[in-house]
């Protein structure tokens, strides 16, 4: 096999990527439908079975010798070209590591939450549901000029100028907003916001605006400043602390001071420490909380 793929037959590679065993069934599943959700796989997906029967979430004791940690920014393979692991695999690994909770935050949708919730329940893992929303209107919401859509007029203009050449790029333009649902009401509002965004755009190009999201969230979401494509980190990198502060205050004005959290992550990049120091200083200056994530992709 060429094209830098591993040295294995296409059949074996497809089974590995689909999460199926050599007999065509999902691990632990008695069904031949591969554990899939679609009609091509059958009318009912089989119940989740942990790949290791004794994988359960350990009790966190004060003498356990580890710092309690919940991962709040994690993509499954439902975030195409960004996430690599099935939701079930993420739940099992989080339980094995003893995480306090895990949030699955796929791009512009709640595609994997049912499978994630079932697996998390089976291994006793507390769950958080969220999404990383892309602002704009090119593929996965990115605008051609990288400008954030702040109104319906902005969104329609970006949709008109979006280039066909940008529709299938792996890292499209557009700023990200990480949203975590606060309870059932927050989940319902997030599902509504995502549905409205997809209905407003075309397939593969949902349309979201900060104003609409703030109206829909209405105190029922936690908003993290996000990854390198979040408004605050992007402004910090491009224009410095003053610009980042303006973007941070914009989020505070829209979503509320008690709902905005500054996200810090460290992937070992030489610039990570300086960026985290600057973000932490901004958070302290504006009396906002910080949270550490791994910004998990693949």
Short mmCIF file of C-alpha atoms in Angstrom, two decimals:
data_model
loop_
_atom_site.label_atom_id
_atom_site.label_comp_id
_atom_site.label_asym_id
_atom_site.label_seq_id
_atom_site.Cartn_x
_atom_site.Cartn_y
_atom_site.Cartn_z
CA UNK A 1 0.00 0.00 0.00
CA UNK A 2 1.36 3.41 -0.95
CA UNK A 3 0.60 7.03 -0.15
CA UNK A 4 2.41 6.75 3.22
CA UNK A 5 -0.23 4.36 4.58
CA UNK A 6 0.84 1.52 6.87
CA UNK A 7 2.09 -1.74 5.40
CA UNK A 8 -1.18 -3.68 5.61
CA UNK A 9 -4.01 -4.64 3.27
CA UNK A 10 -6.76 -2.12 2.67
CA UNK A 11 -9.25 -4.51 4.30
CA UNK A 12 -7.31 -4.60 7.56
CA UNK A 13 -6.83 -0.82 7.57
CA UNK A 14 -10.56 -0.23 7.03
CA UNK A 15 -11.43 -2.61 9.88
CA UNK A 16 -9.02 -0.82 12.20
CA UNK A 17 -10.39 2.63 11.32
CA UNK A 18 -13.98 1.40 11.67
CA UNK A 19 -13.33 -0.17 15.07
CA UNK A 20 -14.21 -3.68 13.88
CA UNK A 21 -12.43 -6.94 14.49
CA UNK A 22 -11.20 -9.35 11.84
CA UNK A 23 -14.57 -11.09 11.83
CA UNK A 24 -16.28 -7.81 10.92
CA UNK A 25 -17.85 -7.21 14.33
CA UNK A 26 -17.18 -4.41 16.78
CA UNK A 27 -15.09 -5.48 19.80
CA UNK A 28 -17.36 -7.21 22.32
CA UNK A 29 -20.42 -7.00 20.06
CA UNK A 30 -22.44 -10.10 19.10
CA UNK A 31 -23.80 -8.23 16.07
CA UNK A 32 -22.37 -8.16 12.56
CA UNK A 33 -23.44 -4.55 12.08
CA UNK A 34 -20.03 -3.27 13.18
CA UNK A 35 -21.59 -1.24 15.95
CA UNK A 36 -22.73 1.36 13.44
CA UNK A 37 -25.63 3.77 13.83
CA UNK A 38 -26.73 4.08 10.21
CA UNK A 39 -29.45 2.06 8.48
CA UNK A 40 -26.85 0.22 6.42
CA UNK A 41 -25.67 -1.44 9.62
CA UNK A 42 -29.07 -2.61 10.83
CA UNK A 43 -31.96 -1.17 12.77
CA UNK A 44 -30.37 -1.16 16.22
CA UNK A 45 -26.82 -0.59 17.39
CA UNK A 46 -25.71 -3.19 19.92
CA UNK A 47 -25.05 -2.20 23.57
CA UNK A 48 -21.55 -1.06 24.37
CA UNK A 49 -19.24 -3.65 25.92
CA UNK A 50 -15.90 -2.47 27.41
CA UNK A 51 -12.93 -3.95 25.59
CA UNK A 52 -11.46 -4.75 29.01
CA UNK A 53 -14.19 -6.07 31.34
CA UNK A 54 -12.62 -4.69 34.52
CA UNK A 55 -12.29 -1.10 33.22
CA UNK A 56 -14.25 1.04 35.68
CA UNK A 57 -13.71 4.54 36.96
CA UNK A 58 -11.62 4.29 40.17
CA UNK A 59 -12.69 6.08 43.34
CA UNK A 60 -10.59 9.20 43.84
CA UNK A 61 -9.25 9.16 47.42
CA UNK A 62 -7.25 11.94 49.11
CA UNK A 63 -4.32 9.55 49.46
CA UNK A 64 -4.41 8.45 45.84
CA UNK A 65 -1.38 10.63 45.07
CA UNK A 66 -2.79 12.30 41.95
CA UNK A 67 -4.30 15.67 41.18
CA UNK A 68 -8.02 15.51 40.31
CA UNK A 69 -8.39 16.42 36.64
CA UNK A 70 -11.27 16.58 34.17
CA UNK A 71 -10.57 16.88 30.44
CA UNK A 72 -12.80 19.63 29.05
CA UNK A 73 -11.61 19.86 25.43
CA UNK A 74 -11.54 16.59 23.52
CA UNK A 75 -12.42 15.60 19.95
CA UNK A 76 -13.59 12.17 18.85
CA UNK A 77 -13.26 10.83 15.33
CA UNK A 78 -16.61 12.48 14.58
CA UNK A 79 -14.47 15.61 14.16
CA UNK A 80 -13.18 14.54 10.76
CA UNK A 81 -9.50 15.30 10.09
CA UNK A 82 -9.14 16.42 13.72
CA UNK A 83 -10.05 13.55 16.05
CA UNK A 84 -8.71 10.00 15.87
CA UNK A 85 -10.48 7.95 18.57
CA UNK A 86 -13.97 6.51 18.82
CA UNK A 87 -16.09 8.01 21.63
CA UNK A 88 -16.09 4.62 23.36
CA UNK A 89 -12.29 4.50 23.30
CA UNK A 90 -12.09 7.96 24.83
CA UNK A 91 -14.46 6.99 27.65
CA UNK A 92 -12.55 3.80 28.42
CA UNK A 93 -9.18 5.53 28.45
CA UNK A 94 -10.45 8.37 30.63
CA UNK A 95 -11.81 5.84 33.11
CA UNK A 96 -8.54 3.91 33.08
CA UNK A 97 -6.61 7.11 33.81
CA UNK A 98 -8.97 8.02 36.65
CA UNK A 99 -10.16 11.33 35.19
CA UNK A 100 -12.81 13.15 37.21
CA UNK A 101 -14.86 13.68 34.03
CA UNK A 102 -14.50 13.92 30.27
CA UNK A 103 -16.04 16.41 27.84
CA UNK A 104 -16.43 15.48 24.18
CA UNK A 105 -16.39 18.69 22.14
CA UNK A 106 -16.63 17.78 18.48
CA UNK A 107 -16.78 20.40 15.76
CA UNK A 108 -20.19 21.99 15.20
CA UNK A 109 -22.23 19.03 16.42
CA UNK A 110 -23.16 16.46 19.04
CA UNK A 111 -22.59 13.54 16.70
CA UNK A 112 -20.89 11.15 19.12
CA UNK A 113 -22.65 11.96 22.39
CA UNK A 114 -24.99 8.95 22.42
CA UNK A 115 -22.17 6.47 21.97
CA UNK A 116 -20.03 8.46 24.41
CA UNK A 117 -22.78 8.57 27.06
CA UNK A 118 -23.45 4.83 26.81
CA UNK A 119 -19.76 3.98 27.13
CA UNK A 120 -19.23 6.44 29.97
CA UNK A 121 -22.16 4.96 31.89
CA UNK A 122 -20.75 1.46 31.43
CA UNK A 123 -17.37 2.43 32.91
CA UNK A 124 -18.72 4.85 35.54
CA UNK A 125 -17.22 8.00 34.02
CA UNK A 126 -18.86 11.40 34.70
CA UNK A 127 -19.62 13.23 31.45
CA UNK A 128 -19.68 16.77 30.10
CA UNK A 129 -21.28 17.56 26.75
CA UNK A 130 -20.15 20.37 24.50
CA UNK A 131 -19.06 21.44 21.04
CA UNK A 132 -16.38 23.52 19.39
CA UNK A 133 -18.37 25.92 17.23
CA UNK A 134 -16.81 27.50 14.14
CA UNK A 135 -17.80 31.10 13.48
CA UNK A 136 -18.15 32.02 9.82
CA UNK A 137 -19.39 30.19 6.77
CA UNK A 138 -16.63 28.43 4.81
CA UNK A 139 -16.16 24.67 5.33
CA UNK A 140 -16.81 23.99 8.99
CA UNK A 141 -17.74 27.64 9.20
CA UNK A 142 -14.51 29.36 8.16
CA UNK A 143 -14.68 32.71 6.41
CA UNK A 144 -12.53 33.35 3.38
CA UNK A 145 -10.93 36.39 4.94
CA UNK A 146 -10.74 34.81 8.41
CA UNK A 147 -13.08 37.51 9.82
CA UNK A 148 -15.51 36.40 12.49
CA UNK A 149 -19.19 36.66 11.60
CA UNK A 150 -20.79 38.86 14.25
CA UNK A 151 -24.16 39.34 12.54
CA UNK A 152 -26.44 37.77 9.95
CA UNK A 153 -25.28 40.33 7.37
CA UNK A 154 -21.65 39.31 7.97
CA UNK A 155 -22.55 35.66 7.58
CA UNK A 156 -24.42 36.15 4.30
CA UNK A 157 -21.57 38.21 2.87
CA UNK A 158 -19.02 35.54 3.83
CA UNK A 159 -21.20 32.86 2.26
CA UNK A 160 -21.23 34.79 -1.03
CA UNK A 161 -17.47 35.20 -1.16
CA UNK A 162 -16.48 31.72 0.06
CA UNK A 163 -14.22 30.05 -2.48
CA UNK A 164 -14.90 26.55 -3.78
CA UNK A 165 -11.19 25.86 -3.34
CA UNK A 166 -11.60 26.19 0.44
CA UNK A 167 -14.42 23.69 0.82
CA UNK A 168 -12.29 20.63 1.50
CA UNK A 169 -9.15 21.95 3.15
CA UNK A 170 -8.07 20.19 6.37
CA UNK A 171 -7.62 23.41 8.37
CA UNK A 172 -10.23 25.91 7.13
CA UNK A 173 -10.40 29.53 8.19
CA UNK A 174 -12.75 30.60 10.93
CA UNK A 175 -12.53 31.26 14.65
CA UNK A 176 -13.57 28.68 17.21
CA UNK A 177 -15.74 29.00 20.30
CA UNK A 178 -15.68 26.15 22.82
CA UNK A 179 -19.03 25.69 24.56
CA UNK A 180 -19.84 23.32 27.44
CA UNK A 181 -23.46 22.66 28.39
CA UNK A 182 -24.45 23.38 31.99
CA UNK A 183 -27.02 20.69 32.80
CA UNK A 184 -29.97 19.45 30.73
CA UNK A 185 -31.16 22.98 29.95
CA UNK A 186 -27.72 23.90 28.63
CA UNK A 187 -27.63 20.74 26.52
CA UNK A 188 -31.04 21.50 25.02
CA UNK A 189 -29.99 25.05 24.18
CA UNK A 190 -26.74 23.84 22.64
CA UNK A 191 -28.59 21.29 20.50
CA UNK A 192 -30.96 24.04 19.35
CA UNK A 193 -28.11 26.44 18.52
CA UNK A 194 -26.29 23.78 16.50
CA UNK A 195 -29.46 22.81 14.64
CA UNK A 196 -30.24 26.43 13.76
CA UNK A 197 -26.67 26.97 12.54
CA UNK A 198 -26.84 23.98 10.22
CA UNK A 199 -30.27 24.97 8.93
CA UNK A 200 -29.02 28.49 8.19
CA UNK A 201 -26.14 27.28 6.02
CA UNK A 202 -25.51 24.66 3.40
CA UNK A 203 -24.18 21.15 3.93
CA UNK A 204 -20.73 21.31 5.48
CA UNK A 205 -20.98 25.07 6.02
CA UNK A 206 -23.13 25.87 9.06
CA UNK A 207 -23.59 29.53 9.95
CA UNK A 208 -23.13 30.74 13.52
CA UNK A 209 -22.84 34.24 14.93
CA UNK A 210 -21.67 35.25 18.39
CA UNK A 211 -24.82 37.28 18.96
CA UNK A 212 -27.14 34.37 18.15
CA UNK A 213 -25.11 31.97 20.29
CA UNK A 214 -25.18 34.36 23.24
CA UNK A 215 -28.95 34.74 22.93
CA UNK A 216 -29.48 30.98 22.77
CA UNK A 217 -27.03 30.14 25.56
CA UNK A 218 -28.46 32.74 27.96
CA UNK A 219 -26.50 31.74 31.04
CA UNK A 220 -26.71 27.98 30.45
CA UNK A 221 -23.26 27.43 28.92
CA UNK A 222 -19.66 27.66 29.99
CA UNK A 223 -17.58 29.36 27.29
CA UNK A 224 -13.86 28.60 27.07
CA UNK A 225 -11.49 30.84 25.14
CA UNK A 226 -10.41 27.77 23.20
CA UNK A 227 -7.51 26.66 21.07
CA UNK A 228 -5.17 28.61 18.76
CA UNK A 229 -8.21 29.45 16.62
CA UNK A 230 -10.19 30.87 19.52
CA UNK A 231 -10.69 34.63 19.32
CA UNK A 232 -8.56 35.40 22.38
CA UNK A 233 -5.48 33.21 21.66
CA UNK A 234 -5.59 34.19 17.98
CA UNK A 235 -5.65 37.89 18.82
CA UNK A 236 -2.83 37.40 21.32
CA UNK A 237 -0.65 35.73 18.69
CA UNK A 238 -1.47 38.19 15.90
CA UNK A 239 -1.69 41.53 17.72
CA UNK A 240 -0.63 41.11 21.34
CA UNK A 241 -2.19 41.33 24.82
CA UNK A 242 -4.29 44.47 24.22
CA UNK A 243 -6.11 42.89 21.27
CA UNK A 244 -6.56 39.67 23.24
CA UNK A 245 -8.03 41.67 26.10
CA UNK A 246 -10.57 43.27 23.76
CA UNK A 247 -11.67 39.87 22.47
CA UNK A 248 -11.91 38.54 26.02
CA UNK A 249 -14.11 41.45 27.07
CA UNK A 250 -16.32 40.88 24.03
CA UNK A 251 -16.99 37.33 25.24
CA UNK A 252 -17.65 38.59 28.77
CA UNK A 253 -20.15 41.16 27.50
CA UNK A 254 -21.99 38.55 25.45
CA UNK A 255 -21.96 35.52 27.75
CA UNK A 256 -21.40 36.97 31.23
CA UNK A 257 -18.35 37.26 33.48
CA UNK A 258 -19.35 34.19 35.47
CA UNK A 259 -19.61 32.09 32.28
CA UNK A 260 -16.31 32.80 30.50
CA UNK A 261 -13.21 30.77 31.38
CA UNK A 262 -9.68 31.26 30.01
CA UNK A 263 -8.29 28.01 28.60
CA UNK A 264 -4.61 27.06 28.93
CA UNK A 265 -2.91 24.15 27.18
CA UNK A 266 0.66 22.95 26.67
CA UNK A 267 1.61 20.62 23.82
CA UNK A 268 5.33 21.12 24.25
CA UNK A 269 5.55 23.88 21.67
CA UNK A 270 8.29 26.43 22.54
CA UNK A 271 5.68 29.22 22.48
CA UNK A 272 3.17 27.48 24.76
CA UNK A 273 4.61 28.75 28.04
CA UNK A 274 4.70 32.39 26.96
CA UNK A 275 1.16 32.18 25.59
CA UNK A 276 -0.15 30.55 28.77
CA UNK A 277 1.57 33.17 30.93
CA UNK A 278 -0.02 35.97 28.91
CA UNK A 279 -3.47 34.35 29.02
CA UNK A 280 -3.23 33.73 32.76
CA UNK A 281 -2.25 37.37 33.27
CA UNK A 282 -5.26 38.50 31.23
CA UNK A 283 -7.54 36.27 33.29
CA UNK A 284 -6.18 37.65 36.57
CA UNK A 285 -6.47 41.24 35.32
CA UNK A 286 -10.15 40.75 34.47
CA UNK A 287 -10.94 38.52 37.48
CA UNK A 288 -11.72 35.45 35.38
CA UNK A 289 -11.03 31.79 36.11
CA UNK A 290 -8.48 29.69 34.22
CA UNK A 291 -8.78 26.03 33.31
CA UNK A 292 -6.12 23.63 32.00
CA UNK A 293 -7.00 21.31 29.12
CA UNK A 294 -5.06 19.06 26.78
CA UNK A 295 -6.90 20.39 23.71
CA UNK A 296 -7.15 16.77 22.56
CA UNK A 297 -7.29 16.03 18.86
CA UNK A 298 -5.18 13.05 17.74
#
